[in-house]
């Protein structure tokens, strides 16, 4: 490879703050190569799709860490209900499928939409497809 690929598409799931732990556990139980179950994108107060408009600012994905200011690390695309695709700026090199087994951001990083909704991150299933 000629250099580190640092921007990749990831799935994001918008969740209410009270449901973060339960939803993260349910998301972790889904096989990495399997599609995201539709039930995980349902529910909650409002939807991510209602927050994302044609305005560039509404599609921003922010990362925050304890005692640091939040910064833009991604952009939302193709949002439906509470699920979206995010072009994410990763902290490591994501040149091959094996890279997706590691976290794209450092531990303790929390993601949020421009409107403040918590976002959970999931590597795209195609990265783990056997073929």
Short mmCIF file of C-alpha atoms in Angstrom, two decimals:
data_model
loop_
_atom_site.label_atom_id
_atom_site.label_comp_id
_atom_site.label_asym_id
_atom_site.label_seq_id
_atom_site.Cartn_x
_atom_site.Cartn_y
_atom_site.Cartn_z
CA UNK A 1 0.00 0.00 0.00
CA UNK A 2 1.11 3.51 -0.65
CA UNK A 3 -0.01 4.99 2.62
CA UNK A 4 -2.33 4.71 5.53
CA UNK A 5 -6.04 4.76 4.73
CA UNK A 6 -7.57 6.76 7.55
CA UNK A 7 -11.10 7.44 6.31
CA UNK A 8 -13.51 4.53 6.16
CA UNK A 9 -17.25 3.96 6.14
CA UNK A 10 -18.72 2.60 9.39
CA UNK A 11 -22.27 1.91 10.52
CA UNK A 12 -23.57 4.15 13.30
CA UNK A 13 -26.56 3.58 15.50
CA UNK A 14 -28.21 6.47 17.36
CA UNK A 15 -29.34 5.58 20.87
CA UNK A 16 -30.92 7.31 23.81
CA UNK A 17 -28.48 7.88 26.67
CA UNK A 18 -30.40 5.52 28.98
CA UNK A 19 -30.11 2.68 26.44
CA UNK A 20 -26.41 2.94 25.57
CA UNK A 21 -25.21 -0.05 27.61
CA UNK A 22 -28.04 -2.41 26.62
CA UNK A 23 -27.84 -1.45 22.95
CA UNK A 24 -24.04 -1.76 22.92
CA UNK A 25 -24.35 -5.26 24.40
CA UNK A 26 -26.98 -6.24 21.79
CA UNK A 27 -24.81 -4.81 19.04
CA UNK A 28 -21.79 -6.73 20.32
CA UNK A 29 -23.77 -9.98 20.21
CA UNK A 30 -24.36 -9.65 16.46
CA UNK A 31 -21.84 -11.54 14.31
CA UNK A 32 -19.44 -9.04 12.72
CA UNK A 33 -20.17 -10.35 9.20
CA UNK A 34 -23.95 -10.25 9.70
CA UNK A 35 -26.12 -7.32 8.69
CA UNK A 36 -27.38 -5.02 11.41
CA UNK A 37 -30.72 -6.34 12.74
CA UNK A 38 -33.55 -3.97 11.85
CA UNK A 39 -34.85 -4.03 15.45
CA UNK A 40 -31.72 -2.23 16.65
CA UNK A 41 -32.54 0.76 14.45
CA UNK A 42 -36.06 1.14 15.84
CA UNK A 43 -37.32 3.01 18.86
CA UNK A 44 -35.89 5.79 20.93
CA UNK A 45 -37.02 9.39 21.14
CA UNK A 46 -37.19 10.60 17.56
CA UNK A 47 -34.88 9.34 14.88
CA UNK A 48 -31.47 10.23 13.57
CA UNK A 49 -33.01 10.66 10.11
CA UNK A 50 -35.19 13.51 11.43
CA UNK A 51 -32.08 15.34 12.68
CA UNK A 52 -30.07 15.05 9.49
CA UNK A 53 -31.06 17.60 6.88
CA UNK A 54 -29.44 18.82 3.71
CA UNK A 55 -27.31 21.17 5.78
CA UNK A 56 -23.69 20.07 6.08
CA UNK A 57 -23.62 20.96 9.79
CA UNK A 58 -26.43 18.50 10.59
CA UNK A 59 -24.37 15.57 9.26
CA UNK A 60 -21.35 16.12 11.54
CA UNK A 61 -20.19 13.30 13.83
CA UNK A 62 -18.37 14.51 16.93
CA UNK A 63 -15.96 12.61 19.16
CA UNK A 64 -15.34 13.50 22.78
CA UNK A 65 -13.06 12.18 25.46
CA UNK A 66 -13.04 13.00 29.16
CA UNK A 67 -11.60 16.44 29.84
CA UNK A 68 -11.18 17.27 26.14
CA UNK A 69 -13.22 19.35 23.74
CA UNK A 70 -15.22 17.47 21.16
CA UNK A 71 -14.02 17.50 17.57
CA UNK A 72 -15.43 16.45 14.23
CA UNK A 73 -14.29 12.96 13.23
CA UNK A 74 -16.87 12.05 10.64
CA UNK A 75 -19.82 12.81 8.41
CA UNK A 76 -23.17 11.01 8.25
CA UNK A 77 -24.46 9.69 4.95
CA UNK A 78 -27.47 7.62 3.94
CA UNK A 79 -29.40 7.83 7.23
CA UNK A 80 -32.57 5.79 7.84
CA UNK A 81 -34.43 5.83 11.14
CA UNK A 82 -31.66 5.50 13.78
CA UNK A 83 -29.03 3.93 11.53
CA UNK A 84 -26.57 5.64 9.25
CA UNK A 85 -23.35 5.34 7.36
CA UNK A 86 -20.50 7.45 8.66
CA UNK A 87 -17.34 8.38 6.81
CA UNK A 88 -15.04 8.26 9.82
CA UNK A 89 -11.51 9.56 10.23
CA UNK A 90 -9.80 6.66 11.98
CA UNK A 91 -6.83 7.00 14.30
CA UNK A 92 -5.04 4.00 12.83
CA UNK A 93 -4.31 2.66 9.39
CA UNK A 94 -7.27 0.79 7.86
CA UNK A 95 -5.65 -0.58 4.71
CA UNK A 96 -6.99 -4.14 4.93
CA UNK A 97 -9.88 -6.18 6.33
CA UNK A 98 -7.91 -7.23 9.42
CA UNK A 99 -7.69 -3.58 10.47
CA UNK A 100 -11.44 -3.53 11.15
CA UNK A 101 -10.98 -5.96 14.06
CA UNK A 102 -9.45 -3.07 16.04
CA UNK A 103 -11.27 0.03 17.25
CA UNK A 104 -10.96 2.99 14.88
CA UNK A 105 -10.83 5.48 17.77
CA UNK A 106 -9.07 5.32 21.11
CA UNK A 107 -10.79 3.68 24.08
CA UNK A 108 -13.14 5.96 25.97
CA UNK A 109 -14.09 8.02 22.92
CA UNK A 110 -17.81 8.81 22.74
CA UNK A 111 -19.50 9.71 19.48
CA UNK A 112 -22.47 12.02 19.03
CA UNK A 113 -24.49 13.52 16.21
CA UNK A 114 -24.49 17.28 15.66
CA UNK A 115 -27.78 17.36 17.60
CA UNK A 116 -26.18 15.58 20.56
CA UNK A 117 -27.56 12.05 20.09
CA UNK A 118 -25.17 9.30 21.23
CA UNK A 119 -23.86 7.19 18.39
CA UNK A 120 -22.56 3.64 18.62
CA UNK A 121 -20.08 2.53 15.99
CA UNK A 122 -19.93 -0.76 14.11
CA UNK A 123 -17.52 -1.88 11.43
CA UNK A 124 -19.22 -2.66 8.13
CA UNK A 125 -20.13 -6.35 7.68
CA UNK A 126 -18.34 -6.58 4.32
CA UNK A 127 -15.00 -6.19 6.10
CA UNK A 128 -15.54 -9.58 7.74
CA UNK A 129 -17.17 -11.47 4.86
CA UNK A 130 -15.51 -14.74 3.97
CA UNK A 131 -15.06 -15.27 0.31
#
